Amino acid sequence: TFQKFGVSKFFVWNICRSPIAEAVFRKMATDNGVVGKWVIDSGATSDWNTGSTPDARGLACLRKHVIETDHRARQVTKEDFMTFDHILCMDESNLRDLNKKASSVKNSKAKIELLGSFDPEKQLIIKDPYYGSDKDFETVYEQCVRCCKAFLEQHS
């Protein structure tokens, strides 16, 4: 048997960056034949967009790279901190919010880190493209590809 590792990526609204990261990671794990070792999900630190689909520009970016997603935004739960081995977030604000939430969970086992900490180009923060252009979503995609590839290589 093998141990299932959980990886989850969280962002405040869960409609821009994290759905891209989740879809990229799922595709890489599938392409590398290790998707069965992972529980892959994403969620938000707030409930603002619960149930929403990803931003249309993010979906267009993923389609351009032939990556599908059926993601719906959801809020992080206490169970996430007890279930997932890794919770990866996009910026310092996410990191603070998640660490605060985790501190109230008795049996939290999740290692909370910035997804950008795995970036070989050392771009630690993955900026929110919401108020930007299609190019900003492409930048998020490229960062997620680099970071997810490095994370997967390090943890497979």
mmCIF file with all atom_site columns, C-alpha atoms in Angstrom, residues 36-91:
data_model
loop_
_atom_site.group_PDB
_atom_site.id
_atom_site.type_symbol
_atom_site.label_atom_id
_atom_site.label_alt_id
_atom_site.label_comp_id
_atom_site.label_asym_id
_atom_site.label_entity_id
_atom_site.label_seq_id
_atom_site.pdbx_PDB_ins_code
_atom_site.Cartn_x
_atom_site.Cartn_y
_atom_site.Cartn_z
_atom_site.occupancy
_atom_site.B_iso_or_equiv
_atom_site.pdbx_formal_charge
_atom_site.auth_seq_id
_atom_site.auth_comp_id
_atom_site.auth_asym_id
_atom_site.auth_atom_id
_atom_site.pdbx_PDB_model_num
ATOM 1  C CA . GLY A 1 36 ? -3.621  8.361  -7.007  1.00 0.00 ? 36 GLY A CA 1
ATOM 2  C CA . LYS A 1 37 ? -1.137  9.351  -4.299  1.00 0.00 ? 37 LYS A CA 1
ATOM 3  C CA . TRP A 1 38 ? -2.700  12.781 -3.881  1.00 0.00 ? 38 TRP A CA 1
ATOM 4  C CA . VAL A 1 39 ? -5.913  14.313 -2.630  1.00 0.00 ? 39 VAL A CA 1
ATOM 5  C CA . ILE A 1 40 ? -6.005  17.581 -4.566  1.00 0.00 ? 40 ILE A CA 1
ATOM 6  C CA . ASP A 1 41 ? -8.369  20.398 -3.656  1.00 0.00 ? 41 ASP A CA 1
ATOM 7  C CA . SER A 1 42 ? -8.488  24.142 -3.164  1.00 0.00 ? 42 SER A CA 1
ATOM 8  C CA . GLY A 1 43 ? -10.515 26.516 -1.077  1.00 0.00 ? 43 GLY A CA 1
ATOM 9  C CA . ALA A 1 44 ? -10.763 30.030 0.281   1.00 0.00 ? 44 ALA A CA 1
ATOM 10 C CA . THR A 1 45 ? -10.062 31.667 3.620   1.00 0.00 ? 45 THR A CA 1
ATOM 11 C CA . SER A 1 46 ? -13.430 33.452 3.392   1.00 0.00 ? 46 SER A CA 1
ATOM 12 C CA . ASP A 1 47 ? -16.889 32.533 2.135   1.00 0.00 ? 47 ASP A CA 1
ATOM 13 C CA . TRP A 1 48 ? -17.299 35.401 -0.365  1.00 0.00 ? 48 TRP A CA 1
ATOM 14 C CA . ASN A 1 49 ? -17.569 33.272 -3.504  1.00 0.00 ? 49 ASN A CA 1
ATOM 15 C CA . THR A 1 50 ? -18.660 29.884 -2.181  1.00 0.00 ? 50 THR A CA 1
ATOM 16 C CA . GLY A 1 51 ? -20.124 27.820 -5.022  1.00 0.00 ? 51 GLY A CA 1
ATOM 17 C CA . SER A 1 52 ? -18.768 30.086 -7.771  1.00 0.00 ? 52 SER A CA 1
ATOM 18 C CA . THR A 1 53 ? -16.906 28.826 -10.811 1.00 0.00 ? 53 THR A CA 1
ATOM 19 C CA . PRO A 1 54 ? -13.401 30.161 -11.517 1.00 0.00 ? 54 PRO A CA 1
ATOM 20 C CA . ASP A 1 55 ? -12.931 33.556 -13.159 1.00 0.00 ? 55 ASP A CA 1
ATOM 21 C CA . ALA A 1 56 ? -13.631 33.305 -16.919 1.00 0.00 ? 56 ALA A CA 1
ATOM 22 C CA . ARG A 1 57 ? -10.137 34.616 -17.722 1.00 0.00 ? 57 ARG A CA 1
ATOM 23 C CA . GLY A 1 58 ? -8.582  31.848 -15.621 1.00 0.00 ? 58 GLY A CA 1
ATOM 24 C CA . LEU A 1 59 ? -10.725 29.239 -17.347 1.00 0.00 ? 59 LEU A CA 1
ATOM 25 C CA . ALA A 1 60 ? -9.694  30.637 -20.747 1.00 0.00 ? 60 ALA A CA 1
ATOM 26 C CA . CYS A 1 61 ? -6.039  30.456 -19.705 1.00 0.00 ? 61 CYS A CA 1
ATOM 27 C CA . LEU A 1 62 ? -6.417  26.823 -18.621 1.00 0.00 ? 62 LEU A CA 1
ATOM 28 C CA . ARG A 1 63 ? -8.248  25.929 -21.862 1.00 0.00 ? 63 ARG A CA 1
ATOM 29 C CA . LYS A 1 64 ? -5.415  27.534 -23.843 1.00 0.00 ? 64 LYS A CA 1
ATOM 30 C CA . HIS A 1 65 ? -3.090  25.037 -22.143 1.00 0.00 ? 65 HIS A CA 1
ATOM 31 C CA . VAL A 1 66 ? -5.564  22.145 -22.613 1.00 0.00 ? 66 VAL A CA 1
ATOM 32 C CA . ILE A 1 67 ? -6.317  21.803 -18.909 1.00 0.00 ? 67 ILE A CA 1
ATOM 33 C CA . GLU A 1 68 ? -9.849  21.200 -17.658 1.00 0.00 ? 68 GLU A CA 1
ATOM 34 C CA . THR A 1 69 ? -11.381 21.994 -14.280 1.00 0.00 ? 69 THR A CA 1
ATOM 35 C CA . ASP A 1 70 ? -14.793 21.551 -12.715 1.00 0.00 ? 70 ASP A CA 1
ATOM 36 C CA . HIS A 1 71 ? -13.823 23.621 -9.668  1.00 0.00 ? 71 HIS A CA 1
ATOM 37 C CA . ARG A 1 72 ? -16.372 25.349 -7.427  1.00 0.00 ? 72 ARG A CA 1
ATOM 38 C CA . ALA A 1 73 ? -15.189 27.766 -4.751  1.00 0.00 ? 73 ALA A CA 1
ATOM 39 C CA . ARG A 1 74 ? -15.453 26.613 -1.165  1.00 0.00 ? 74 ARG A CA 1
ATOM 40 C CA . GLN A 1 75 ? -14.229 27.798 2.208   1.00 0.00 ? 75 GLN A CA 1
ATOM 41 C CA . VAL A 1 76 ? -11.413 26.124 4.132   1.00 0.00 ? 76 VAL A CA 1
ATOM 42 C CA . THR A 1 77 ? -12.645 23.934 6.992   1.00 0.00 ? 77 THR A CA 1
ATOM 43 C CA . LYS A 1 78 ? -11.083 22.723 10.239  1.00 0.00 ? 78 LYS A CA 1
ATOM 44 C CA . GLU A 1 79 ? -11.072 19.240 8.717   1.00 0.00 ? 79 GLU A CA 1
ATOM 45 C CA . ASP A 1 80 ? -8.755  20.475 5.958   1.00 0.00 ? 80 ASP A CA 1
ATOM 46 C CA . PHE A 1 81 ? -6.051  21.151 8.548   1.00 0.00 ? 81 PHE A CA 1
ATOM 47 C CA . MET A 1 82 ? -6.452  17.625 9.925   1.00 0.00 ? 82 MET A CA 1
ATOM 48 C CA . THR A 1 83 ? -6.684  15.906 6.506   1.00 0.00 ? 83 THR A CA 1
ATOM 49 C CA . PHE A 1 84 ? -4.119  17.571 4.273   1.00 0.00 ? 84 PHE A CA 1
ATOM 50 C CA . ASP A 1 85 ? -0.384  17.140 4.700   1.00 0.00 ? 85 ASP A CA 1
ATOM 51 C CA . HIS A 1 86 ? 0.319   20.322 2.732   1.00 0.00 ? 86 HIS A CA 1
ATOM 52 C CA . ILE A 1 87 ? -1.661  23.522 2.360   1.00 0.00 ? 87 ILE A CA 1
ATOM 53 C CA . LEU A 1 88 ? -0.068  25.852 -0.141  1.00 0.00 ? 88 LEU A CA 1
ATOM 54 C CA . CYS A 1 89 ? -1.075  29.479 -0.417  1.00 0.00 ? 89 CYS A CA 1
ATOM 55 C CA . MET A 1 90 ? -0.321  32.408 -2.674  1.00 0.00 ? 90 MET A CA 1
ATOM 56 C CA . ASP A 1 91 ? 0.730   35.372 -0.534  1.00 0.00 ? 91 ASP A CA 1
#
